GROMACS .gro file of C-alpha atoms in nm:
model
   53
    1UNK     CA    1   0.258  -1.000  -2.698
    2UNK     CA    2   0.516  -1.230  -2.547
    3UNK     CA    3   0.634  -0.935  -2.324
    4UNK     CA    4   0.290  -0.853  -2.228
    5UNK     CA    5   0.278  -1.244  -2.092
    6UNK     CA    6   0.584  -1.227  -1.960
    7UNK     CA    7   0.566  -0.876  -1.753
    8UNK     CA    8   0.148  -0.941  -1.615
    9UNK     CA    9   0.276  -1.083  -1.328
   10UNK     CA   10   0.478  -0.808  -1.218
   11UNK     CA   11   0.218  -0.560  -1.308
   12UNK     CA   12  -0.039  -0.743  -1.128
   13UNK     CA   13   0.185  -0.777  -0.816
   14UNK     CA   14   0.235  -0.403  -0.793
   15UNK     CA   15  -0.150  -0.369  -0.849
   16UNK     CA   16  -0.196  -0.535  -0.532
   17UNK     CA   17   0.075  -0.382  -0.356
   18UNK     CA   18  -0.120  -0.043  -0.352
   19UNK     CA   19  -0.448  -0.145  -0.344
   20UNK     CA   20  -0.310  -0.303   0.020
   21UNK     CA   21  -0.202   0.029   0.137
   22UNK     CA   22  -0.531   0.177  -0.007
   23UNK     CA   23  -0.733  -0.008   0.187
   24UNK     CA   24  -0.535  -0.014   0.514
   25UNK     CA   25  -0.582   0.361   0.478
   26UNK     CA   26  -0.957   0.322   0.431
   27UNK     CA   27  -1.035   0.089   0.705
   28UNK     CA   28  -0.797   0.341   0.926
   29UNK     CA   29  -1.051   0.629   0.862
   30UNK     CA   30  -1.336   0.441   0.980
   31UNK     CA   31  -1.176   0.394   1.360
   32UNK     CA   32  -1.120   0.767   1.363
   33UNK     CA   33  -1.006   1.077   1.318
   34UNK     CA   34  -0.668   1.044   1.508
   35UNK     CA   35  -0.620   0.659   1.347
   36UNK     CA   36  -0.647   0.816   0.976
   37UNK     CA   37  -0.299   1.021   1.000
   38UNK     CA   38  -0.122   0.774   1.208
   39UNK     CA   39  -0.141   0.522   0.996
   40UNK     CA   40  -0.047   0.736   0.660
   41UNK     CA   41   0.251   0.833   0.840
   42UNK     CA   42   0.347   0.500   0.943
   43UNK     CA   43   0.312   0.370   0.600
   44UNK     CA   44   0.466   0.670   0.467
   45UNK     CA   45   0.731   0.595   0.712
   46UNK     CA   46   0.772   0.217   0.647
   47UNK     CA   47   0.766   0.327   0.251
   48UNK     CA   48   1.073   0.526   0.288
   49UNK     CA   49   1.279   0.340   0.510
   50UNK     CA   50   1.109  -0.020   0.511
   51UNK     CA   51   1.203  -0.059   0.836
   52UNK     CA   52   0.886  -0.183   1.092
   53UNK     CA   53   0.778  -0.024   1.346
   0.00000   0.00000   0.00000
């Protein structure tokens, strides 16, 4: 149980992390149908390299 205690934050942080990029990708498809692939590729981009644009 200790562990459990000890390691929640860092699940909780990487939680978030996604749910970020899922909902940057969400709100992208509602500008458009252009908007939707340019932003998975540049946070596919910025995933691999974590360099910014």
């Amino acid at each position: 149980m200790h562990k459990l205690k000890f390691s929640l934050p860092m699940i909780l942080t990487n939680q978030l992390y996604y749910l970020i990029t899922l909902f940057s990708v969400m709100l992208a498809g509602h500008f458009g149908q252009l908007q939707l692939p340019g932003s998975t590729s540049a946070n596919s981009w910025f995933n691999v390299t974590r360099l910014r644009p």
